[in-house]
Amino acid sequence: MTSLLTQPRPIRLKGRSFLALALTPEHPFEDWLAQLDHLASRSTNFFRRRPLVLDVTGLEIDRSQLRELLDKLGERNVRIMGIEGARPSLLGPDMPPPMADGRPASDIEAPAEDERVEAKTPEKAAPPSPPPPKTSPSMLVTEPVRSGQALFFPEGDVTVVGSVASGAEIIAGGSVHIYGTLRGRVMAGTMGNGSARIFCSKLEAELVAIDGYYKTAEDLERDLRGKAVQFWLEGDTFKVGSLA
Amino acid sequence: MGKVIVVTSGKGGVGKTTSSAALGAALARNGEKVVVVDFDVGLRNLDLIMGAERRVVYDLINVIQGEAKLAQALIRDKRLETLYLLPASQTRDKDNLTAEGVETVIAALKQSFDWVICDSPAGIERGATLAMRHADVAIVVTNPEVSSVRDSDRIIGLLDSKTLMAEQGERMEKHLLLTRYDPARAERGDMLKVDDVLEILSIPLLGIVPESMDVLRASNVGSPVTLSDERSAPAIAYFDAARRLRGELLPVTIPGEKRGFFGKLFGRKAA
Ligand SMILES: Nc1ncnc2c1ncn2[C@@H]1O[C@H](COP(=O)(O)OP(=O)(O)OP(=O)(O)O)[C@@H](O)[C@H]1O
Ligand SMILES: [Mg+2]
């Protein structure tokens, strides 16, 4: 214990970036929650172990309503790690902290406690975050995506030469191309890209989503099952079309 | 150096222990030295299936904890002198199954046996991941129904990521063993079709073992089905699977159907 006190070392704060999903509640909240329940019942574990942010930008909500909403989400085991777009007056100390738009983070060193230690620690300026690349990066997967595997690629498009199993999941910032059977879940355009599309050569999906708009297996037209299809957004409408 | 095979499934009760014993005995019948290792700490079964339960003195955990030598824990089969069993502990906590301990034991077994068959517990927890960790080859035991297939798919994902081979950037050889296949139910359409299972899992087929009373009968007399009744349908399926494991190319027949299905399915590329 004493040695800890006499030899102060800077605590290292390491940058971590996660792809968080943002929930954007809408009025009336009852309906919105009902929709959320619907989604959760269609795809179990949808919200488990995934960073979630509540985006209340532009939403008419007061502190007690927000607290109630957080409670309702808590009852559903939906744990919110931060709140985006909230006026400071809206947030109480018992609520998740405010957050701003996520950026790639580099390692950060906490300030040392005194000069002596600071002098001993070779100071390395945190590298500036790289400028956004001009080309759009893509990820190529040449094997089946198995049940229980989750692929996160917020940077761009994902191409899978193989199938995506029931219980597997792909989350991409851009479009998703699947040359085998899609049995699991695919979320494209998750960083707010409404022009992203989903393509698969055989549709058996549990869930497909583009830029937050989603369809579950139940919502999908029966005659599209087993077909080669694509999904895209036209404004707020989720479109499906045969590729054949 | 022997080959290490893990017999795994994710889902419980699909026939891993039955298959480990039957394949072990089938391989040993050729004079090759085989050891079957029970990884199901706390729920050991293999000793019963192999009729050795009254001869267990030391077990895998004793060896790992340094309480017994490997040679003291190995039980030689009464019928086949090249077949051995390394039992699991029924009483000890499964936390005693340490990664280093397992590594040492497997390395030692590889030195003196041609085949080391690891009978995995169900699930995807520690016992299952340790059983697969040092394998060279995996046999994924699956029943023709959706939950078993999905769990197998999950296990294949782990075989490709959580094993030593995967961590060294190598590809583990994986085989599908479809068990408890019931021709009558297949006829009625109550079961997944063989083609569908193969399409979903996309790994090569090692064999199809029919649902059969012979399996129960064999386990009741404490004998692998390949020893108690070698002309029975499940025994023949296991003997053929053992030959394919050795690298022979044999057509797979679907029980209850005449057509063989050599070119079509066995030739399918491994994923
Ligand atoms: N081909 C078969 N026909 C009929 N019954 C079978 C067949 N294969 C296995 N069984 C029966 O199924 C049951 C489960 O088999 P087994 O113990 O081998 O499964 P397991 O995968 O090892 O189970 P666990 O996950 O509990 O370890 C046993 O009662 C066994 O006799
Ligand atoms: Mg078993």
PDB file of C-alpha atoms in Angstrom, chain B residues 72-249:
ATOM      1  CA  GLN B  72      -1.308 -45.228 -13.680  1.00  0.00           C
ATOM      2  CA  ALA B  73      -4.468 -43.499 -14.897  1.00  0.00           C
ATOM      3  CA  LEU B  74      -4.679 -45.173 -18.301  1.00  0.00           C
ATOM      4  CA  ILE B  75      -7.029 -48.167 -18.415  1.00  0.00           C
ATOM      5  CA  ARG B  76      -6.451 -50.799 -21.055  1.00  0.00           C
ATOM      6  CA  ASP B  77      -9.562 -52.255 -22.671  1.00  0.00           C
ATOM      7  CA  LYS B  78     -10.273 -55.892 -21.793  1.00  0.00           C
ATOM      8  CA  ARG B  79     -11.177 -56.854 -25.354  1.00  0.00           C
ATOM      9  CA  LEU B  80      -8.734 -54.820 -27.448  1.00  0.00           C
ATOM     10  CA  GLU B  81      -5.219 -54.501 -26.219  1.00  0.00           C
ATOM     11  CA  THR B  82      -4.455 -51.381 -28.258  1.00  0.00           C
ATOM     12  CA  LEU B  83      -7.454 -49.468 -26.873  1.00  0.00           C
ATOM     13  CA  TYR B  84      -7.081 -47.309 -23.754  1.00  0.00           C
ATOM     14  CA  LEU B  85      -9.256 -45.010 -21.721  1.00  0.00           C
ATOM     15  CA  LEU B  86      -8.247 -41.967 -19.708  1.00  0.00           C
ATOM     16  CA  PRO B  87     -11.253 -41.353 -17.464  1.00  0.00           C
ATOM     17  CA  ALA B  88     -12.540 -38.017 -16.215  1.00  0.00           C
ATOM     18  CA  SER B  89     -13.035 -37.291 -12.555  1.00  0.00           C
ATOM     19  CA  GLN B  90     -16.557 -37.668 -11.286  1.00  0.00           C
ATOM     20  CA  THR B  91     -15.977 -35.889  -7.995  1.00  0.00           C
ATOM     21  CA  ARG B  92     -13.479 -33.133  -8.568  1.00  0.00           C
ATOM     22  CA  ASP B  93     -14.276 -29.615  -9.566  1.00  0.00           C
ATOM     23  CA  LYS B  94     -13.838 -28.872 -13.238  1.00  0.00           C
ATOM     24  CA  ASP B  95     -11.713 -25.828 -12.391  1.00  0.00           C
ATOM     25  CA  ASN B  96      -8.952 -28.350 -11.799  1.00  0.00           C
ATOM     26  CA  LEU B  97      -8.829 -28.864 -15.530  1.00  0.00           C
ATOM     27  CA  THR B  98      -6.104 -26.331 -16.284  1.00  0.00           C
ATOM     28  CA  ALA B  99      -4.890 -25.278 -19.710  1.00  0.00           C
ATOM     29  CA  GLU B 100      -1.260 -26.128 -18.879  1.00  0.00           C
ATOM     30  CA  GLY B 101      -2.246 -29.476 -17.394  1.00  0.00           C
ATOM     31  CA  VAL B 102      -4.237 -30.456 -20.456  1.00  0.00           C
ATOM     32  CA  GLU B 103      -1.413 -29.393 -22.731  1.00  0.00           C
ATOM     33  CA  THR B 104       1.103 -31.563 -20.887  1.00  0.00           C
ATOM     34  CA  VAL B 105      -1.158 -34.614 -20.852  1.00  0.00           C
ATOM     35  CA  ILE B 106      -2.060 -34.347 -24.548  1.00  0.00           C
ATOM     36  CA  ALA B 107       1.586 -33.855 -25.505  1.00  0.00           C
ATOM     37  CA  ALA B 108       2.529 -37.000 -23.573  1.00  0.00           C
ATOM     38  CA  LEU B 109      -0.314 -39.059 -25.075  1.00  0.00           C
ATOM     39  CA  LYS B 110       0.653 -38.010 -28.609  1.00  0.00           C
ATOM     40  CA  GLN B 111       4.075 -39.543 -28.030  1.00  0.00           C
ATOM     41  CA  SER B 112       2.783 -43.027 -27.387  1.00  0.00           C
ATOM     42  CA  PHE B 113      -0.553 -43.304 -29.198  1.00  0.00           C
ATOM     43  CA  ASP B 114      -1.521 -43.192 -32.878  1.00  0.00           C
ATOM     44  CA  TRP B 115      -4.865 -41.606 -32.087  1.00  0.00           C
ATOM     45  CA  VAL B 116      -5.852 -39.439 -29.111  1.00  0.00           C
ATOM     46  CA  ILE B 117      -9.632 -39.042 -29.096  1.00  0.00           C
ATOM     47  CA  CYS B 118     -10.967 -36.286 -26.837  1.00  0.00           C
ATOM     48  CA  ASP B 119     -14.609 -36.744 -25.843  1.00  0.00           C
ATOM     49  CA  SER B 120     -15.809 -33.187 -25.248  1.00  0.00           C
ATOM     50  CA  PRO B 121     -18.504 -32.180 -22.792  1.00  0.00           C
ATOM     51  CA  ALA B 122     -21.528 -30.353 -24.185  1.00  0.00           C
ATOM     52  CA  GLY B 123     -21.599 -26.575 -24.220  1.00  0.00           C
ATOM     53  CA  ILE B 124     -19.029 -23.973 -25.161  1.00  0.00           C
ATOM     54  CA  GLU B 125     -17.498 -23.467 -21.732  1.00  0.00           C
ATOM     55  CA  ARG B 126     -14.064 -24.265 -20.422  1.00  0.00           C
ATOM     56  CA  GLY B 127     -14.317 -28.069 -20.628  1.00  0.00           C
ATOM     57  CA  ALA B 128     -15.345 -27.943 -24.271  1.00  0.00           C
ATOM     58  CA  THR B 129     -12.784 -25.330 -25.271  1.00  0.00           C
ATOM     59  CA  LEU B 130      -9.985 -27.203 -23.494  1.00  0.00           C
ATOM     60  CA  ALA B 131     -10.994 -30.464 -25.182  1.00  0.00           C
ATOM     61  CA  MET B 132     -10.695 -28.835 -28.614  1.00  0.00           C
ATOM     62  CA  ARG B 133      -7.658 -26.690 -27.855  1.00  0.00           C
ATOM     63  CA  HIS B 134      -4.903 -29.119 -28.896  1.00  0.00           C
ATOM     64  CA  ALA B 135      -6.773 -31.038 -31.578  1.00  0.00           C
ATOM     65  CA  ASP B 136      -5.459 -31.640 -35.092  1.00  0.00           C
ATOM     66  CA  VAL B 137      -8.831 -32.845 -36.359  1.00  0.00           C
ATOM     67  CA  ALA B 138     -12.383 -32.206 -35.200  1.00  0.00           C
ATOM     68  CA  ILE B 139     -15.391 -34.461 -35.509  1.00  0.00           C
ATOM     69  CA  VAL B 140     -18.537 -32.398 -35.179  1.00  0.00           C
ATOM     70  CA  VAL B 141     -21.356 -34.670 -34.021  1.00  0.00           C
ATOM     71  CA  THR B 142     -24.738 -33.401 -35.164  1.00  0.00           C
ATOM     72  CA  ASN B 143     -28.305 -34.680 -35.126  1.00  0.00           C
ATOM     73  CA  PRO B 144     -30.513 -33.768 -38.074  1.00  0.00           C
ATOM     74  CA  GLU B 145     -32.497 -31.094 -36.284  1.00  0.00           C
ATOM     75  CA  VAL B 146     -32.229 -27.297 -36.205  1.00  0.00           C
ATOM     76  CA  SER B 147     -30.956 -26.695 -32.691  1.00  0.00           C
ATOM     77  CA  SER B 148     -28.209 -29.275 -33.028  1.00  0.00           C
ATOM     78  CA  VAL B 149     -27.168 -27.858 -36.402  1.00  0.00           C
ATOM     79  CA  ARG B 150     -27.026 -24.326 -35.093  1.00  0.00           C
ATOM     80  CA  ASP B 151     -24.939 -25.376 -32.081  1.00  0.00           C
ATOM     81  CA  SER B 152     -22.599 -27.275 -34.378  1.00  0.00           C
ATOM     82  CA  ASP B 153     -22.210 -24.178 -36.501  1.00  0.00           C
ATOM     83  CA  ARG B 154     -21.299 -22.254 -33.377  1.00  0.00           C
ATOM     84  CA  ILE B 155     -18.732 -24.907 -32.439  1.00  0.00           C
ATOM     85  CA  ILE B 156     -17.190 -24.802 -35.910  1.00  0.00           C
ATOM     86  CA  GLY B 157     -16.724 -21.066 -35.383  1.00  0.00           C
ATOM     87  CA  LEU B 158     -14.875 -21.778 -32.140  1.00  0.00           C
ATOM     88  CA  LEU B 159     -12.756 -24.484 -33.779  1.00  0.00           C
ATOM     89  CA  ASP B 160     -11.677 -21.845 -36.282  1.00  0.00           C
ATOM     90  CA  SER B 161     -10.853 -19.244 -33.661  1.00  0.00           C
ATOM     91  CA  LYS B 162     -10.205 -20.630 -30.189  1.00  0.00           C
ATOM     92  CA  THR B 163      -7.898 -23.559 -30.895  1.00  0.00           C
ATOM     93  CA  LEU B 164      -4.124 -23.624 -30.961  1.00  0.00           C
ATOM     94  CA  MET B 165      -4.180 -24.372 -34.684  1.00  0.00           C
ATOM     95  CA  ALA B 166      -6.399 -21.384 -35.351  1.00  0.00           C
ATOM     96  CA  GLU B 167      -4.202 -19.118 -33.263  1.00  0.00           C
ATOM     97  CA  GLN B 168      -1.195 -20.254 -35.299  1.00  0.00           C
ATOM     98  CA  GLY B 169      -3.069 -19.305 -38.450  1.00  0.00           C
ATOM     99  CA  GLU B 170      -3.693 -22.884 -39.519  1.00  0.00           C
ATOM    100  CA  ARG B 171      -6.932 -24.442 -40.624  1.00  0.00           C
ATOM    101  CA  MET B 172      -8.287 -27.304 -38.566  1.00  0.00           C
ATOM    102  CA  GLU B 173      -9.561 -30.307 -40.477  1.00  0.00           C
ATOM    103  CA  LYS B 174     -13.235 -30.701 -39.588  1.00  0.00           C
ATOM    104  CA  HIS B 175     -15.636 -33.541 -40.281  1.00  0.00           C
ATOM    105  CA  LEU B 176     -19.350 -33.849 -39.823  1.00  0.00           C
ATOM    106  CA  LEU B 177     -20.706 -36.992 -38.196  1.00  0.00           C
ATOM    107  CA  LEU B 178     -24.453 -37.063 -38.532  1.00  0.00           C
ATOM    108  CA  THR B 179     -25.867 -39.320 -35.824  1.00  0.00           C
ATOM    109  CA  ARG B 180     -29.257 -40.607 -34.697  1.00  0.00           C
ATOM    110  CA  TYR B 181     -30.472 -40.396 -38.261  1.00  0.00           C
ATOM    111  CA  ASP B 182     -33.938 -41.915 -38.443  1.00  0.00           C
ATOM    112  CA  PRO B 183     -34.966 -43.092 -41.938  1.00  0.00           C
ATOM    113  CA  ALA B 184     -38.641 -43.332 -40.936  1.00  0.00           C
ATOM    114  CA  ARG B 185     -38.723 -39.738 -39.701  1.00  0.00           C
ATOM    115  CA  ALA B 186     -36.729 -38.594 -42.697  1.00  0.00           C
ATOM    116  CA  GLU B 187     -39.351 -40.242 -44.889  1.00  0.00           C
ATOM    117  CA  ARG B 188     -42.087 -38.275 -43.125  1.00  0.00           C
ATOM    118  CA  GLY B 189     -40.095 -35.075 -43.442  1.00  0.00           C
ATOM    119  CA  ASP B 190     -39.761 -34.646 -39.640  1.00  0.00           C
ATOM    120  CA  MET B 191     -36.019 -34.226 -39.826  1.00  0.00           C
ATOM    121  CA  LEU B 192     -33.607 -31.957 -41.608  1.00  0.00           C
ATOM    122  CA  LYS B 193     -32.399 -33.420 -44.860  1.00  0.00           C
ATOM    123  CA  VAL B 194     -28.787 -34.516 -45.132  1.00  0.00           C
ATOM    124  CA  ASP B 195     -28.253 -32.037 -47.961  1.00  0.00           C
ATOM    125  CA  ASP B 196     -29.586 -29.168 -45.894  1.00  0.00           C
ATOM    126  CA  VAL B 197     -27.345 -29.971 -42.932  1.00  0.00           C
ATOM    127  CA  LEU B 198     -24.335 -30.176 -45.234  1.00  0.00           C
ATOM    128  CA  GLU B 199     -25.258 -26.954 -46.932  1.00  0.00           C
ATOM    129  CA  ILE B 200     -25.571 -25.097 -43.641  1.00  0.00           C
ATOM    130  CA  LEU B 201     -22.439 -26.452 -41.993  1.00  0.00           C
ATOM    131  CA  SER B 202     -20.355 -26.798 -45.167  1.00  0.00           C
ATOM    132  CA  ILE B 203     -17.789 -29.220 -43.805  1.00  0.00           C
ATOM    133  CA  PRO B 204     -17.163 -32.695 -45.302  1.00  0.00           C
ATOM    134  CA  LEU B 205     -19.277 -35.619 -44.197  1.00  0.00           C
ATOM    135  CA  LEU B 206     -17.537 -38.359 -42.227  1.00  0.00           C
ATOM    136  CA  GLY B 207     -20.559 -40.606 -41.935  1.00  0.00           C
ATOM    137  CA  ILE B 208     -24.224 -41.019 -41.095  1.00  0.00           C
ATOM    138  CA  VAL B 209     -25.063 -43.181 -38.088  1.00  0.00           C
ATOM    139  CA  PRO B 210     -28.652 -44.410 -37.966  1.00  0.00           C
ATOM    140  CA  GLU B 211     -30.841 -44.200 -34.873  1.00  0.00           C
ATOM    141  CA  SER B 212     -30.728 -47.734 -33.558  1.00  0.00           C
ATOM    142  CA  MET B 213     -31.578 -49.850 -30.534  1.00  0.00           C
ATOM    143  CA  ASP B 214     -28.185 -51.513 -31.015  1.00  0.00           C
ATOM    144  CA  VAL B 215     -26.547 -48.414 -29.548  1.00  0.00           C
ATOM    145  CA  LEU B 216     -28.564 -48.657 -26.347  1.00  0.00           C
ATOM    146  CA  ARG B 217     -28.031 -52.369 -26.133  1.00  0.00           C
ATOM    147  CA  ALA B 218     -24.278 -51.891 -26.500  1.00  0.00           C
ATOM    148  CA  SER B 219     -24.140 -49.258 -23.798  1.00  0.00           C
ATOM    149  CA  ASN B 220     -26.133 -51.475 -21.468  1.00  0.00           C
ATOM    150  CA  VAL B 221     -23.497 -54.160 -21.719  1.00  0.00           C
ATOM    151  CA  GLY B 222     -20.707 -51.600 -21.402  1.00  0.00           C
ATOM    152  CA  SER B 223     -19.281 -52.003 -24.854  1.00  0.00           C
ATOM    153  CA  PRO B 224     -18.666 -49.694 -27.794  1.00  0.00           C
ATOM    154  CA  VAL B 225     -21.166 -50.646 -30.484  1.00  0.00           C
ATOM    155  CA  THR B 226     -18.290 -51.467 -32.842  1.00  0.00           C
ATOM    156  CA  LEU B 227     -17.206 -54.224 -30.450  1.00  0.00           C
ATOM    157  CA  SER B 228     -20.490 -55.637 -29.192  1.00  0.00           C
ATOM    158  CA  ASP B 229     -22.245 -56.053 -32.497  1.00  0.00           C
ATOM    159  CA  GLU B 230     -19.991 -55.357 -35.429  1.00  0.00           C
ATOM    160  CA  ARG B 231     -22.544 -56.319 -38.067  1.00  0.00           C
ATOM    161  CA  SER B 232     -25.158 -53.871 -36.776  1.00  0.00           C
ATOM    162  CA  ALA B 233     -26.009 -50.828 -38.887  1.00  0.00           C
ATOM    163  CA  PRO B 234     -24.513 -48.245 -36.479  1.00  0.00           C
ATOM    164  CA  ALA B 235     -21.325 -50.315 -36.111  1.00  0.00           C
ATOM    165  CA  ILE B 236     -20.901 -50.487 -39.883  1.00  0.00           C
ATOM    166  CA  ALA B 237     -21.403 -46.733 -40.098  1.00  0.00           C
ATOM    167  CA  TYR B 238     -18.715 -46.179 -37.456  1.00  0.00           C
ATOM    168  CA  PHE B 239     -16.287 -48.596 -39.115  1.00  0.00           C
ATOM    169  CA  ASP B 240     -16.718 -46.725 -42.392  1.00  0.00           C
ATOM    170  CA  ALA B 241     -16.244 -43.399 -40.630  1.00  0.00           C
ATOM    171  CA  ALA B 242     -13.006 -44.709 -39.080  1.00  0.00           C
ATOM    172  CA  ARG B 243     -11.753 -45.695 -42.538  1.00  0.00           C
ATOM    173  CA  ARG B 244     -12.534 -42.208 -43.844  1.00  0.00           C
ATOM    174  CA  LEU B 245     -10.636 -40.761 -40.899  1.00  0.00           C
ATOM    175  CA  ARG B 246      -7.614 -42.719 -42.046  1.00  0.00           C
ATOM    176  CA  GLY B 247      -7.996 -41.017 -45.394  1.00  0.00           C
ATOM    177  CA  GLU B 248      -9.850 -43.655 -47.413  1.00  0.00           C
ATOM    178  CA  LEU B 249     -12.406 -42.374 -49.874  1.00  0.00           C
TER     179      LEU B 249
END
